[in-house]
Short mmCIF file of C-alpha atoms and ligand atoms in Angstrom, two decimals:
data_model
loop_
_atom_site.label_atom_id
_atom_site.label_comp_id
_atom_site.label_asym_id
_atom_site.label_seq_id
_atom_site.Cartn_x
_atom_site.Cartn_y
_atom_site.Cartn_z
CA MET Q 23 33.43 39.76 91.34
CA HIS Q 24 32.23 36.81 93.34
CA ILE Q 25 34.60 34.68 95.42
CA SER Q 26 33.69 31.41 97.14
CA VAL Q 27 36.11 30.34 99.85
CA LEU Q 28 35.98 26.66 100.78
CA THR Q 29 37.25 26.48 104.34
CA LEU Q 30 37.01 24.80 107.74
CA PHE Q 31 37.07 28.24 109.41
CA PRO Q 32 34.45 30.37 107.65
CA ASP Q 33 34.26 32.91 110.51
CA LEU Q 34 37.87 33.92 109.93
CA ILE Q 35 37.07 34.81 106.32
CA THR Q 36 33.71 36.45 106.96
CA GLU Q 37 35.06 38.62 109.76
CA ALA Q 38 37.90 39.99 107.65
CA VAL Q 39 35.92 40.67 104.50
CA HIS Q 40 33.40 42.73 106.43
CA THR Q 41 36.08 45.08 107.69
CA SER Q 42 37.53 48.30 106.27
CA ILE Q 43 37.96 48.72 102.50
CA LEU Q 44 36.85 45.16 101.75
CA GLY Q 45 33.71 45.68 103.83
CA ARG Q 46 32.88 48.88 101.94
CA ALA Q 47 33.49 47.16 98.61
CA ALA Q 48 31.14 44.37 99.63
CA GLU Q 49 28.47 46.86 100.72
CA ALA Q 50 28.82 48.67 97.40
CA GLY Q 51 28.28 45.37 95.60
CA LEU Q 52 31.73 45.46 93.95
CA ILE Q 53 32.81 42.17 95.49
CA SER Q 54 30.96 39.44 97.27
CA VAL Q 55 32.67 36.72 99.24
CA ASP Q 56 30.96 33.57 100.46
CA ALA Q 57 32.77 31.52 103.04
CA VAL Q 58 31.58 27.93 102.64
CA ASN Q 59 32.14 25.53 105.51
CA ILE Q 60 33.52 22.24 104.13
CA ARG Q 61 32.31 20.56 107.32
CA ASP Q 62 28.71 21.14 106.20
CA PHE Q 63 29.42 18.61 103.43
CA ALA Q 64 30.74 15.86 105.69
CA PHE Q 65 29.03 12.56 105.07
CA ASN Q 66 29.06 11.36 108.69
CA LYS Q 67 27.12 12.55 111.70
CA HIS Q 68 30.18 13.92 113.49
CA HIS Q 69 30.96 16.25 110.60
CA LYS Q 70 34.43 14.79 110.42
CA VAL Q 71 36.27 15.74 107.23
CA ASP Q 72 39.75 14.31 107.84
CA ASP Q 73 41.28 10.87 108.17
CA TYR Q 74 44.64 9.12 108.55
CA PRO Q 75 46.97 9.18 105.57
CA TYR Q 76 47.34 5.93 103.61
CA GLY Q 77 50.90 4.70 104.01
CA GLY Q 78 51.12 6.12 107.53
CA GLY Q 79 52.84 9.22 108.80
CA ALA Q 80 51.98 12.15 111.02
CA GLY Q 81 48.88 14.27 110.78
CA MET Q 82 45.52 13.99 109.14
CA VAL Q 83 44.45 14.44 105.56
CA MET Q 84 41.35 16.29 104.44
CA GLN Q 85 39.16 13.81 102.60
CA ALA Q 86 38.21 14.26 98.98
CA GLU Q 87 34.43 13.93 99.10
CA PRO Q 88 33.43 16.81 101.42
CA VAL Q 89 35.76 19.14 99.49
CA TYR Q 90 34.26 17.97 96.22
CA LEU Q 91 30.68 18.39 97.44
CA ALA Q 92 31.46 21.92 98.65
CA TYR Q 93 33.01 22.69 95.26
CA GLU Q 94 29.97 21.29 93.44
CA ALA Q 95 27.61 23.33 95.59
CA VAL Q 96 29.32 26.62 94.70
CA THR Q 97 29.82 25.87 90.99
CA LYS Q 98 26.67 23.98 89.97
CA ASP Q 99 24.86 27.04 88.60
CA LEU Q 100 27.83 28.57 86.78
CA GLN Q 101 28.04 28.66 82.98
CA ARG Q 102 31.70 27.71 82.93
CA LYS Q 103 34.26 26.23 85.28
CA PRO Q 104 35.88 29.03 87.32
CA ARG Q 105 39.50 29.21 88.36
CA VAL Q 106 39.93 27.21 91.53
CA ILE Q 107 42.87 28.35 93.62
CA TYR Q 108 44.37 25.99 96.18
CA THR Q 109 46.44 27.68 98.89
CA THR Q 110 49.59 25.68 99.45
CA PRO Q 111 53.27 26.36 100.20
CA GLN Q 112 53.93 24.12 97.17
CA GLY Q 113 52.28 26.58 94.78
CA LYS Q 114 53.53 29.33 92.50
CA VAL Q 115 54.37 32.39 94.62
CA PHE Q 116 51.61 35.02 94.55
CA ASP Q 117 52.59 38.40 93.16
CA GLN Q 118 51.03 41.58 91.78
CA LYS Q 119 50.84 40.13 88.28
CA MET Q 120 48.85 37.15 89.53
CA ALA Q 121 46.60 39.50 91.53
CA ALA Q 122 45.83 41.42 88.32
CA GLU Q 123 45.13 38.20 86.47
CA PHE Q 124 42.70 36.99 89.15
CA ALA Q 125 41.06 40.44 89.32
CA ALA Q 126 40.02 40.03 85.68
CA GLU Q 127 37.88 36.99 86.56
CA GLU Q 128 34.21 37.31 87.46
CA GLU Q 129 34.17 34.22 89.59
CA LEU Q 130 36.88 32.65 91.76
CA VAL Q 131 36.93 29.69 94.10
CA ILE Q 132 39.62 29.48 96.78
CA LEU Q 133 40.18 26.18 98.55
CA CYS Q 134 41.97 26.60 101.88
CA GLY Q 135 44.29 23.74 102.69
CA HIS Q 136 44.67 22.33 106.19
CA TYR Q 137 46.20 19.58 108.31
CA GLU Q 138 48.89 17.68 106.45
CA GLY Q 139 47.13 18.34 103.18
CA VAL Q 140 44.14 17.45 101.08
CA ASP Q 141 43.56 14.15 99.29
CA GLU Q 142 45.46 14.57 96.03
CA ARG Q 143 42.61 13.18 93.93
CA VAL Q 144 40.21 16.02 94.62
CA LEU Q 145 42.99 18.52 93.92
CA THR Q 146 43.57 16.83 90.56
CA GLU Q 147 39.85 16.95 89.87
CA ILE Q 148 39.06 20.60 90.67
CA VAL Q 149 42.12 22.83 91.17
CA THR Q 150 43.37 25.09 88.36
CA ASP Q 151 46.00 27.11 90.30
CA HIS Q 152 48.26 26.04 93.17
CA VAL Q 153 49.27 29.28 94.90
CA SER Q 154 51.65 30.04 97.77
CA ILE Q 155 51.96 33.43 99.45
CA GLY Q 156 55.64 32.92 100.25
CA ASP Q 157 58.30 30.46 101.26
CA TYR Q 158 57.13 29.75 104.79
CA VAL Q 159 54.58 27.34 106.18
CA LEU Q 160 51.37 28.50 107.86
CA THR Q 161 48.85 26.45 109.82
CA GLY Q 162 46.20 26.80 107.15
CA GLY Q 163 45.09 28.48 103.97
CA GLU Q 164 42.73 31.08 105.42
CA LEU Q 165 45.29 33.86 105.84
CA PRO Q 166 46.70 33.23 102.33
CA ALA Q 167 43.12 33.34 100.99
CA LEU Q 168 42.50 36.67 102.71
CA ILE Q 169 45.76 38.09 101.43
CA MET Q 170 44.78 37.16 97.90
CA ILE Q 171 41.25 38.50 98.29
CA ASP Q 172 42.63 41.79 99.58
CA ALA Q 173 45.21 42.19 96.81
CA VAL Q 174 42.69 41.20 94.12
CA SER Q 175 39.78 43.32 95.41
CA ARG Q 176 41.70 46.57 95.47
CA LEU Q 177 42.35 46.19 91.74
CA ILE Q 178 38.63 46.07 90.96
CA PRO Q 179 37.47 49.43 89.61
CA GLY Q 180 35.70 51.45 92.27
CA VAL Q 181 37.09 49.60 95.29
CA LEU Q 182 39.76 52.22 95.93
CA HIS Q 183 38.47 55.78 95.92
CA ASN Q 184 41.32 56.85 93.73
CA ASP Q 185 41.82 54.28 90.98
CA LEU Q 186 45.08 55.95 89.99
CA SER Q 187 46.66 54.93 93.26
CA ALA Q 188 46.49 51.29 92.16
CA GLU Q 189 48.43 52.21 89.04
CA THR Q 190 51.29 54.24 90.46
CA GLU Q 191 52.09 52.13 93.46
CA SER Q 192 54.76 49.61 94.36
CA PHE Q 193 55.37 46.77 91.85
CA GLU Q 194 53.74 48.59 88.99
CA ASN Q 195 56.58 48.54 86.39
CA ASN Q 196 58.69 46.55 88.87
CA LEU Q 197 59.51 49.64 90.91
CA LEU Q 198 58.70 50.33 94.55
CA GLU Q 199 56.67 53.40 95.33
CA TYR Q 200 58.36 56.70 96.17
CA PRO Q 201 58.21 58.09 99.75
CA GLN Q 202 55.09 60.03 100.77
CA TYR Q 203 54.76 63.03 103.11
CA SER Q 204 51.86 64.91 104.66
CA ARG Q 205 51.47 67.81 107.06
CA PRO Q 206 53.29 69.28 108.96
CA GLU Q 207 56.20 70.51 106.83
CA VAL Q 208 58.65 69.90 109.68
CA TRP Q 209 58.34 66.96 112.06
CA HIS Q 210 61.06 65.89 114.55
CA ASP Q 211 63.44 68.27 112.72
CA MET Q 212 62.82 66.52 109.42
CA ARG Q 213 61.63 68.68 106.53
CA VAL Q 214 59.42 67.62 103.68
CA PRO Q 215 61.62 67.69 100.52
CA ASP Q 216 61.42 71.18 98.94
CA VAL Q 217 60.41 69.86 95.56
CA LEU Q 218 57.11 68.56 96.96
CA LEU Q 219 56.24 72.07 98.18
CA SER Q 220 57.26 73.71 94.92
CA GLY Q 221 54.02 73.12 93.05
CA HIS Q 222 56.16 72.21 90.00
CA HIS Q 223 54.40 69.10 88.76
CA GLU Q 224 57.11 67.96 86.34
CA ASN Q 225 59.86 68.25 88.94
CA VAL Q 226 57.73 66.37 91.43
CA GLU Q 227 57.22 63.54 88.94
CA LYS Q 228 60.95 63.44 88.15
CA TRP Q 229 61.88 63.38 91.85
CA ARG Q 230 59.39 60.63 92.56
CA PHE Q 231 60.70 58.48 89.73
CA GLU Q 232 64.29 58.93 90.96
CA GLN Q 233 63.23 58.03 94.48
CA SER Q 234 61.46 54.91 93.19
CA VAL Q 235 64.57 53.83 91.33
CA GLU Q 236 66.88 54.50 94.29
CA ARG Q 237 64.59 52.73 96.72
CA THR Q 238 64.13 49.69 94.52
CA LEU Q 239 67.87 49.43 93.89
CA SER Q 240 68.72 49.48 97.59
CA ARG Q 241 65.77 47.51 99.03
CA ARG Q 242 64.85 45.10 96.25
CA PRO Q 243 67.77 44.60 93.88
CA ASP Q 244 65.98 41.51 92.48
CA LEU Q 245 63.02 43.68 91.45
CA PHE Q 246 65.36 46.30 90.01
CA GLU Q 247 66.87 43.67 87.72
CA ARG Q 248 63.38 42.99 86.38
CA PHE Q 249 62.77 46.72 85.93
CA LEU Q 250 65.94 46.98 83.83
CA SER Q 251 65.23 43.93 81.72
CA GLN Q 252 61.65 44.96 80.88
CA LYS Q 253 62.83 48.06 79.03
N1 ADE M 5 49.35 27.07 103.57
C1 ADE M 5 50.36 26.93 104.45
N2 ADE M 5 51.38 27.73 104.14
C2 ADE M 5 51.03 28.41 103.01
C3 ADE M 5 51.67 29.38 102.20
N3 ADE M 5 52.89 29.83 102.45
N4 ADE M 5 51.00 29.85 101.14
C4 ADE M 5 49.77 29.39 100.85
N5 ADE M 5 49.12 28.49 101.57
C5 ADE M 5 49.73 27.99 102.65
#
């Protein structure tokens, strides 16, 4: 998968995608992320990309043309128009289902919002998905972009060493994941549940399912409702 991120802070994106699991996935050629600096497409010598909002009001608005030129530069050689995700608190809230949907694409463009917003006309022209990462307001779209890239990348076959772990984890089937334990068997007087030491695979599976249900019911009753209604 190839992802182009249109941003005013390319270093923030590049730094993160070269780290840890994402870095390994990039080295293995499973994902490639290009951070494209919108400022490089400014049409004035000061590389200014924002201006005052028509109608007045606080803050600055990112102008349409540099955003559009950056978009054109990353899409000009593509056979078809890719999904273009705009990070905004006004978007649909990102979830695991959306991550899976994006992971099925070969090409994605993410436009990181900034200042008081982006000129609406370029959004109308290029954006296919307005996406928020939650009901709070951040200073810019770079962290939301990275969150999406992380959640999407780990669903791409080969990115996680154990592909099964992406299937059995939290939110799959609208249940949270069961608790995990590793050595030692006793730590701070707390024992690993006997069933996990029993070697009885069926009982382990049953226990884990029960734990998932219990955990979802107490921590995320909203998710549990969805689990019940999907059956
Ligand atoms: N930009 C600012 N806040 C945001 C949010 N919650 N989600 C996506 N983009 C944003």
